[in-house]
PDB file of C-alpha atoms in Angstrom:
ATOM      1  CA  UNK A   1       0.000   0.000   0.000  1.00 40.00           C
ATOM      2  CA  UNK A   2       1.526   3.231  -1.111  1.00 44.00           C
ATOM      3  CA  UNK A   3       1.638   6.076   1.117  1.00 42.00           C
ATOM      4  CA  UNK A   4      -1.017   8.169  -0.671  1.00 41.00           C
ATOM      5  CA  UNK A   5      -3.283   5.391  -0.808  1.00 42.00           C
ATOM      6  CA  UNK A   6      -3.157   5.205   3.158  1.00 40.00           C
ATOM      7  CA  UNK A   7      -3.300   8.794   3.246  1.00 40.00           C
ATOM      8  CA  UNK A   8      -6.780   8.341   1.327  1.00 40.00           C
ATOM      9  CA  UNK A   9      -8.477   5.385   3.837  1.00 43.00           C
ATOM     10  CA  UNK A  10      -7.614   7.357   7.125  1.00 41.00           C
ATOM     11  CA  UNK A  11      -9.295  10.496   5.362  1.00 53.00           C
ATOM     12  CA  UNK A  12     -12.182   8.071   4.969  1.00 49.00           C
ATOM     13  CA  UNK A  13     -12.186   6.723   8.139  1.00 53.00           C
ATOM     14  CA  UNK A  14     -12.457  10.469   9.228  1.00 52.00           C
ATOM     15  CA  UNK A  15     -15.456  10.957   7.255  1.00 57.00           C
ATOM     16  CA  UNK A  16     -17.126   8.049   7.902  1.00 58.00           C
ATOM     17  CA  UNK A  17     -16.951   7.731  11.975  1.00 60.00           C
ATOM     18  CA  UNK A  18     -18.433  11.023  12.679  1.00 59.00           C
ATOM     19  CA  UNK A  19     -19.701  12.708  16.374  1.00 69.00           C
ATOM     20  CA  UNK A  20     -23.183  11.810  17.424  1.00 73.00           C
ATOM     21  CA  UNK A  21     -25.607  15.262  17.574  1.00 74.00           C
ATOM     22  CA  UNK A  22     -25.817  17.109  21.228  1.00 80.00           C
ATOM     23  CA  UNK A  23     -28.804  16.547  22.390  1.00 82.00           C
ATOM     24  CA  UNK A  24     -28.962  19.133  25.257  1.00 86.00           C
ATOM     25  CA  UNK A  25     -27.477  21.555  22.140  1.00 86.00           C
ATOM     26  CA  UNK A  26     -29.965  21.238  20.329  1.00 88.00           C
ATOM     27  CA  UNK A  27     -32.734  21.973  23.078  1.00 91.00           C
ATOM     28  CA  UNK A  28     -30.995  24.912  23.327  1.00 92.00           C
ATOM     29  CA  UNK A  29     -30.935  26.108  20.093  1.00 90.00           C
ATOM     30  CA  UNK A  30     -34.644  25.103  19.419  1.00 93.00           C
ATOM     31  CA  UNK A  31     -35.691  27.487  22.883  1.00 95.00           C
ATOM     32  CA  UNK A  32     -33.215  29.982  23.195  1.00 96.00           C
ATOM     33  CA  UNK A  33     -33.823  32.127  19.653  1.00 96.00           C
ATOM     34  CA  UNK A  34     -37.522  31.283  20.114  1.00 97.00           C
ATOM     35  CA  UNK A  35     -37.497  33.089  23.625  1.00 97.00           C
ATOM     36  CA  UNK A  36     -35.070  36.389  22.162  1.00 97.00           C
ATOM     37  CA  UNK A  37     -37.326  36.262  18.880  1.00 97.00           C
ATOM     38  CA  UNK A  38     -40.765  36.420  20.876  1.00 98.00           C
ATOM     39  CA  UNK A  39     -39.345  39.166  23.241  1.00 98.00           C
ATOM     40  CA  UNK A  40     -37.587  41.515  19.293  1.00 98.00           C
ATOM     41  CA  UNK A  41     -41.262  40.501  18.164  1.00 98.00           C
ATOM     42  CA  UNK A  42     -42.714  42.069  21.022  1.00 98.00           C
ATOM     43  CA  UNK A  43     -40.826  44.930  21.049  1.00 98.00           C
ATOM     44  CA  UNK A  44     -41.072  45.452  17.382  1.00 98.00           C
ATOM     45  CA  UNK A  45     -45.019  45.327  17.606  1.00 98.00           C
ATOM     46  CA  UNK A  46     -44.904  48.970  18.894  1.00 97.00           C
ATOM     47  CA  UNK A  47     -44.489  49.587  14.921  1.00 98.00           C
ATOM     48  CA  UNK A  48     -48.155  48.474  14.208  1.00 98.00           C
ATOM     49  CA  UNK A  49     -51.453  50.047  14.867  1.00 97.00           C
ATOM     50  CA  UNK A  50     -52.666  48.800  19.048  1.00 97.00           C
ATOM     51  CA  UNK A  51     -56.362  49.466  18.220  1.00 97.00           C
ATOM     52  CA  UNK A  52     -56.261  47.736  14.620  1.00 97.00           C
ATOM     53  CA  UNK A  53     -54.264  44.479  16.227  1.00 97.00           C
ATOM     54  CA  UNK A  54     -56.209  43.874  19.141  1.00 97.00           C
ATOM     55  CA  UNK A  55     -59.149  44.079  17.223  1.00 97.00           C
ATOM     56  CA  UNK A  56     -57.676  41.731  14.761  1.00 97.00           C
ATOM     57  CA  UNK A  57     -56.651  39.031  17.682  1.00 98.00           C
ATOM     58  CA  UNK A  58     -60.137  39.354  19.199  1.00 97.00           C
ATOM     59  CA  UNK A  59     -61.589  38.356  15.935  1.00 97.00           C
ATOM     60  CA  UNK A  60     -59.120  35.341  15.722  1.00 97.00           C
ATOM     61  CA  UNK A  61     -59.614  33.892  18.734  1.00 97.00           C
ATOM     62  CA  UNK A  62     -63.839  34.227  18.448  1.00 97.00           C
ATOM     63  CA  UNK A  63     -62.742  31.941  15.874  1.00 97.00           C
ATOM     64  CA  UNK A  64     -60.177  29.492  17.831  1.00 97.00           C
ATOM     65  CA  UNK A  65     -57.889  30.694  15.071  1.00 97.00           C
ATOM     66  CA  UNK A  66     -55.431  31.760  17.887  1.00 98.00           C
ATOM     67  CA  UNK A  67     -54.251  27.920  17.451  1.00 98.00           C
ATOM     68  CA  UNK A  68     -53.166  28.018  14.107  1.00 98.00           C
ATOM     69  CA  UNK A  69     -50.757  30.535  14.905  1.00 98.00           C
ATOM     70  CA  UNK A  70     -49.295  28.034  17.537  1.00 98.00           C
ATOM     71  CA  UNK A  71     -49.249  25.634  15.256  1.00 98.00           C
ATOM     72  CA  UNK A  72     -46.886  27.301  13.255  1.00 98.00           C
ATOM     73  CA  UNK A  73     -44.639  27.538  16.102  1.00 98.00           C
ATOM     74  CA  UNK A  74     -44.885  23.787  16.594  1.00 98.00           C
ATOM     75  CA  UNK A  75     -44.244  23.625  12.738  1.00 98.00           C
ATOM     76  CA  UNK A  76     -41.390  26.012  12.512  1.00 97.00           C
ATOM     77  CA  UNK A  77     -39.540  24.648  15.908  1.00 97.00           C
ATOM     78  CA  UNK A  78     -39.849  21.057  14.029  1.00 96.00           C
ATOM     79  CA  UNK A  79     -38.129  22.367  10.768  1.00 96.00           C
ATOM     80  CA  UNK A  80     -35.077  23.456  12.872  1.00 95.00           C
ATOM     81  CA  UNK A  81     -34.637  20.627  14.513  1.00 94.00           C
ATOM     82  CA  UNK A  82     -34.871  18.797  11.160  1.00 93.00           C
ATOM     83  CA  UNK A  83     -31.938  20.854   9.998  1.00 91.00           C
ATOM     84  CA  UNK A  84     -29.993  20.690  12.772  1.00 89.00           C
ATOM     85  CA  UNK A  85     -30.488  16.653  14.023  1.00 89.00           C
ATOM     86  CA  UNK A  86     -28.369  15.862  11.313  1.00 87.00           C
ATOM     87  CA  UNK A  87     -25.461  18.259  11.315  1.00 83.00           C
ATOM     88  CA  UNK A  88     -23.877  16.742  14.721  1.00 80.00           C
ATOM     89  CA  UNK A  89     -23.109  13.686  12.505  1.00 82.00           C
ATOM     90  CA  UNK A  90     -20.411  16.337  10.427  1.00 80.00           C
ATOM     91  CA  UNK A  91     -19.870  18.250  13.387  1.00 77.00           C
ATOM     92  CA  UNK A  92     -16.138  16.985  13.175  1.00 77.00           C
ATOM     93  CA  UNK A  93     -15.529  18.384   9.237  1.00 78.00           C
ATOM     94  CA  UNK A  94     -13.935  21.335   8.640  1.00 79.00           C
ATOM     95  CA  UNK A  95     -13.918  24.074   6.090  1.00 80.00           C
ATOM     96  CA  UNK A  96     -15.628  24.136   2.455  1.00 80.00           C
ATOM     97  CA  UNK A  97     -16.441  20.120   2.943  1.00 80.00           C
ATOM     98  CA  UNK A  98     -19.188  20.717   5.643  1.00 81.00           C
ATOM     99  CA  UNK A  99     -21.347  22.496   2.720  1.00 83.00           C
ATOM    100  CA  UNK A 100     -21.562  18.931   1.178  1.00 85.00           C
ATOM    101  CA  UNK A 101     -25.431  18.001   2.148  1.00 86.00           C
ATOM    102  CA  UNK A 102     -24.621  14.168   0.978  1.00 84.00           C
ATOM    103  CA  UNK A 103     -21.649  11.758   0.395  1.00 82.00           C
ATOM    104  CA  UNK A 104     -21.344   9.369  -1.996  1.00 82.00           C
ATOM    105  CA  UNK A 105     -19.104   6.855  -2.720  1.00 81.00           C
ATOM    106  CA  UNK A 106     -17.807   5.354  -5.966  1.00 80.00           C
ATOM    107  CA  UNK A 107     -18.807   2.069  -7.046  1.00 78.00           C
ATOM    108  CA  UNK A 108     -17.964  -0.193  -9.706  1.00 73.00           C
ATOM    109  CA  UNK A 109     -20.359  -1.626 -12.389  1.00 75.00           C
ATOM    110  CA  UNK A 110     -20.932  -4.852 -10.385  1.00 72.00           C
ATOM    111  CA  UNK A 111     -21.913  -2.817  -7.477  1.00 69.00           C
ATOM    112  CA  UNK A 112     -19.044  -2.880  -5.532  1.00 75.00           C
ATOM    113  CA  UNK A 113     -17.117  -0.157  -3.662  1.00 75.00           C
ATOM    114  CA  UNK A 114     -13.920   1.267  -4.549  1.00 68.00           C
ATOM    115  CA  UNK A 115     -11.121  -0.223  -3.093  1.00 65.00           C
ATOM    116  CA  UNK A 116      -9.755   3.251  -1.257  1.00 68.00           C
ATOM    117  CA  UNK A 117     -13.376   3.846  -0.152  1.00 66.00           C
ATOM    118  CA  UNK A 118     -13.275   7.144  -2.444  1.00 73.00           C
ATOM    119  CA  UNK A 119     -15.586   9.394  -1.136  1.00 78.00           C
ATOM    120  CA  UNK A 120     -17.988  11.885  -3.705  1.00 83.00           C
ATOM    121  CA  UNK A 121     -17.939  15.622  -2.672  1.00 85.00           C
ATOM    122  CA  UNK A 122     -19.174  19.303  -3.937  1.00 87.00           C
ATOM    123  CA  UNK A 123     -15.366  20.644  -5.957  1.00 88.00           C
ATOM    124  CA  UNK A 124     -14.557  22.978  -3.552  1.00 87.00           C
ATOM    125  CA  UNK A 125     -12.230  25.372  -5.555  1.00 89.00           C
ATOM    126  CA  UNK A 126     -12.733  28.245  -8.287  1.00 92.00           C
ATOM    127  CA  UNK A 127     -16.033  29.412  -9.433  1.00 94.00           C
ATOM    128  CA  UNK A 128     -17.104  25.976  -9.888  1.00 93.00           C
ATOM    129  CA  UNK A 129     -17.154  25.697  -6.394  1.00 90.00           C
ATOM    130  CA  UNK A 130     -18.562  29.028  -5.063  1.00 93.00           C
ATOM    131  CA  UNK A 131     -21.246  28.062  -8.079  1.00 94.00           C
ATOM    132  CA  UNK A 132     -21.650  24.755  -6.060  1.00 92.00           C
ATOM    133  CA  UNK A 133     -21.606  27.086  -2.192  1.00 93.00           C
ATOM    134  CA  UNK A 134     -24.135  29.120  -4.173  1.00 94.00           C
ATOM    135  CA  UNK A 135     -26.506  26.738  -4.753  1.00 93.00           C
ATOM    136  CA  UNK A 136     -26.314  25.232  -1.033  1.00 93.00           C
ATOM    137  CA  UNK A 137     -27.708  28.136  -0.237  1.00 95.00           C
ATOM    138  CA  UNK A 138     -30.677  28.217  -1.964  1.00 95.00           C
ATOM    139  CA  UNK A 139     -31.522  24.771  -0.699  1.00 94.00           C
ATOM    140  CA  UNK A 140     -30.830  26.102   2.723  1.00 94.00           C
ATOM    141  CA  UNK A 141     -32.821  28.779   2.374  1.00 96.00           C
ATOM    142  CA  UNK A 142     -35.747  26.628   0.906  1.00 95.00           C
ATOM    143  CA  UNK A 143     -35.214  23.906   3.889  1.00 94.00           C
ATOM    144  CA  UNK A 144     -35.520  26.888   6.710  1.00 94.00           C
ATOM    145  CA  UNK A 145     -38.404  28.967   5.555  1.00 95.00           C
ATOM    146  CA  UNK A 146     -41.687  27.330   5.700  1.00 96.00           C
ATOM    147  CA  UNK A 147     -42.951  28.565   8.875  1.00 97.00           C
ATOM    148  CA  UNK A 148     -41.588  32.288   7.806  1.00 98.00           C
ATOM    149  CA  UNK A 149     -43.686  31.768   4.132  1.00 97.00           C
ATOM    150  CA  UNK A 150     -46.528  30.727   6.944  1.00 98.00           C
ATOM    151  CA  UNK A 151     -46.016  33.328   9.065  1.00 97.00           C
ATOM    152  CA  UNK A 152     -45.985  36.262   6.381  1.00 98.00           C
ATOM    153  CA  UNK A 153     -50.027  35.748   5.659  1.00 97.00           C
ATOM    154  CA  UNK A 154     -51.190  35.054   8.924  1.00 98.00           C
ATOM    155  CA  UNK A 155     -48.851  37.282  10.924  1.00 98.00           C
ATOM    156  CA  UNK A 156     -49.123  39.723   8.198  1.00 98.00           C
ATOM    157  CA  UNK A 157     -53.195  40.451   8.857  1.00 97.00           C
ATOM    158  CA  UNK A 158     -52.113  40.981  12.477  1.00 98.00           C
ATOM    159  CA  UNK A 159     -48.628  43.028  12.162  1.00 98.00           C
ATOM    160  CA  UNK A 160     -48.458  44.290   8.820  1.00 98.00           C
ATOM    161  CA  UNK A 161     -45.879  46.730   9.445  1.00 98.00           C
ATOM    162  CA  UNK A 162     -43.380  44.303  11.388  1.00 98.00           C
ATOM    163  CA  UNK A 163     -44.300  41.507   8.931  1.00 98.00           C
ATOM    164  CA  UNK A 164     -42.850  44.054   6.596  1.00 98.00           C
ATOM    165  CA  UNK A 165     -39.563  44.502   8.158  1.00 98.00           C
ATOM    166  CA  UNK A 166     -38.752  41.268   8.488  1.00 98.00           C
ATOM    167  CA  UNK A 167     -39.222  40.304   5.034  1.00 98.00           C
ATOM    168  CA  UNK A 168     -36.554  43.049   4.551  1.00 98.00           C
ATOM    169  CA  UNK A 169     -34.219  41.993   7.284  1.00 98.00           C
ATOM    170  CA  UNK A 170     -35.130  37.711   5.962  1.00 98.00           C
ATOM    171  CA  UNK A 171     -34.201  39.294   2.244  1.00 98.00           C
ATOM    172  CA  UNK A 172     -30.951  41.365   3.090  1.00 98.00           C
ATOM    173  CA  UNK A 173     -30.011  38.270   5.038  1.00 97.00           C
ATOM    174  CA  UNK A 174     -30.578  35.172   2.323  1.00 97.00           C
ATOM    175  CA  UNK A 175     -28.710  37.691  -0.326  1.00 97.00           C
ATOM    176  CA  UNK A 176     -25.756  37.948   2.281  1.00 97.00           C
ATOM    177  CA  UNK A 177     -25.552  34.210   3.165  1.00 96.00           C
ATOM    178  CA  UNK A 178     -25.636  33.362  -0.772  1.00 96.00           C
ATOM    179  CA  UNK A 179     -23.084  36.058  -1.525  1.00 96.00           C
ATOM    180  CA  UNK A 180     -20.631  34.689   1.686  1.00 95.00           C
ATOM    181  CA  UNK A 181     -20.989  31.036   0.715  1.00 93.00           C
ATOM    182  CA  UNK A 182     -19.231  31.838  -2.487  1.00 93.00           C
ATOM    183  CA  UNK A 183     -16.240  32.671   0.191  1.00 93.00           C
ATOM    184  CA  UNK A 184     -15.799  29.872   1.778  1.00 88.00           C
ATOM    185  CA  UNK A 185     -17.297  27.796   4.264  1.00 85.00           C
ATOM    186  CA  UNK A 186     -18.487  30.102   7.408  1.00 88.00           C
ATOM    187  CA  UNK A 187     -18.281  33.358   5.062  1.00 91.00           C
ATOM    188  CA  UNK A 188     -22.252  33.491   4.990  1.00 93.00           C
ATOM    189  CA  UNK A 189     -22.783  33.428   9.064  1.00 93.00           C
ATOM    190  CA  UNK A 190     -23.911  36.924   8.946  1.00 95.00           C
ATOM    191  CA  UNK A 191     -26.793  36.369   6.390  1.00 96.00           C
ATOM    192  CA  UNK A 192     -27.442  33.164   8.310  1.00 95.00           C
ATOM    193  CA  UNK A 193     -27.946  35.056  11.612  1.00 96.00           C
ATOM    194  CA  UNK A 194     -30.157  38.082  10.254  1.00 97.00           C
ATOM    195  CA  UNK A 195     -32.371  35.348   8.272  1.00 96.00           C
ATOM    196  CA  UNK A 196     -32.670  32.222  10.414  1.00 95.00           C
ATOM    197  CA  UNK A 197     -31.742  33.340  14.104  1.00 95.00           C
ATOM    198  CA  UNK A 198     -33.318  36.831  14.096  1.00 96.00           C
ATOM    199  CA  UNK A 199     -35.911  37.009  11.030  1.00 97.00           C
ATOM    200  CA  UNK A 200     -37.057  33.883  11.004  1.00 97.00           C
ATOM    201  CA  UNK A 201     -37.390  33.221  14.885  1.00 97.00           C
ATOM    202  CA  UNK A 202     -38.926  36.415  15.640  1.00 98.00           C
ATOM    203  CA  UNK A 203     -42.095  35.498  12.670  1.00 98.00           C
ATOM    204  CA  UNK A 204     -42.528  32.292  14.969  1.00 98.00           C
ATOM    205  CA  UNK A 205     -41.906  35.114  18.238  1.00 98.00           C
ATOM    206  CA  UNK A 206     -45.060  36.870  16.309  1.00 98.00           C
ATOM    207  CA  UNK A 207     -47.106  33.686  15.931  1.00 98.00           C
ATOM    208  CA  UNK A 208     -46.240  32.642  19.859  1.00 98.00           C
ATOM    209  CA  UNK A 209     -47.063  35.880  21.045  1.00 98.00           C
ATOM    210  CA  UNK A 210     -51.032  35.994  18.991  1.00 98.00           C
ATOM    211  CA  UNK A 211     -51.461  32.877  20.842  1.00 98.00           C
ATOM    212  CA  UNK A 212     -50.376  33.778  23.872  1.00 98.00           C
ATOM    213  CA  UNK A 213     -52.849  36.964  23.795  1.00 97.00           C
ATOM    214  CA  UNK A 214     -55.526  34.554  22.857  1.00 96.00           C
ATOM    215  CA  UNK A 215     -55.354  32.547  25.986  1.00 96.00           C
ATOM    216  CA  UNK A 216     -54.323  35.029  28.136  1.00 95.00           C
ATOM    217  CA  UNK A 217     -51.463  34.473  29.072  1.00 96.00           C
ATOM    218  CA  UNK A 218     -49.730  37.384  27.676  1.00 95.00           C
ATOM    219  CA  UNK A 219     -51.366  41.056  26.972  1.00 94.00           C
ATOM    220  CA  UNK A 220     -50.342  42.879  23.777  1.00 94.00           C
TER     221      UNK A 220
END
């Protein structure tokens, strides 16, 4: 076995015996931006029209729709963890390589694997690879931002206004994280912050607070 060839099945073994996700991290991260993006969200409400709101949320909850709103909560909390369960199985790659969604291997036309165990990545350097960093981002963005779609119509007829600015602040932050990917690895953790951490949390801070009015928990 030549020395390049080892070089190539320890790399492997690298890749292939990864960490196992923190669970206690990740009950952390699915509470802690919900509680700072309900308490921006209520804050930011200030923005909107009191009389036209509470009017609105009165209507909603004559209606039970107050649940709804929790449910995208419950929906949105459920897409994070989704994203994040299976990260802590890469948690021990570094650089450009941890923007690789899958591996593959190579196999042979019989169906067996390669003898080094070659693993398939994204190519990593020149504009091939920010093209490739690019992309990742779009299907990041498109994996994060169902409860936010959710949250612009409902939350909208409640908080127009704040609905508004987050759109902006979601928007300046998905062209940022797109634009940074084509960096390098890490490059787009400012977009990723304004969009997912603050934007996107405080929608589902929006939708926790309506139902927290509704069942009195809270007063807006």
């Amino acid at each position: 076995m030549t020395g390049s060839e080892s070089e190539s099945i320890v790399k492997v073994k690298i890749l292939t015996e990864g960490t196992k996700p923190n669970v206690p991290l990740l009950a952390g991260i699915l509470l802690i931006p919900l509680a700072l993006g309900t308490a921006l969200a209520f804050a930011l409400r200030t923005i909107d029209n009191a009389n036209s709101y509470r009017e609105t949320i009165t209507s909603l909850v004559s209606a039970d729709k107050h649940w709804t709103y929790l449910a995208v909560v419950v929906f949105g909390r459920t897409l994070t963890f989704l994203n994040l369960f299976p990260t802590g199985f890469k948690s021990h790659l570094k650089g450009n390589l941890r923007s690789n969604p899958f591996f593959y291997t190579v196999r042979d036309c019989t169906g067996e694997k390669d003898d080094n165990d070659t693993i398939v990545s994204f190519i990593e350097d020149g504009d091939i690879g920010k093209y490739n960093r690019a992309n990742r981002s779009i299907h990041h963005m498109v994996e994060n931002f169902g409860a936010f779609l959710i949250g612009t119509v409902l939350v909208g007829d409640v908080f127009p206004k704040s609905v508004f600015v987050l759109v902006c602040i979601f928007s300046l932050g998905r062209v940022l994280h797109q634009v940074g990917y084509t960096t390098r690895y890490g490059g787009h953790a400012a977009g990723f912050l304004l969009s997912i951490v603050l934007a996107n949390s405080m929608m589902e801070g929006f939708c926790l607070l309506i139902f927290l009015d509704g069942v009195g928990a809270v007063s807006l």
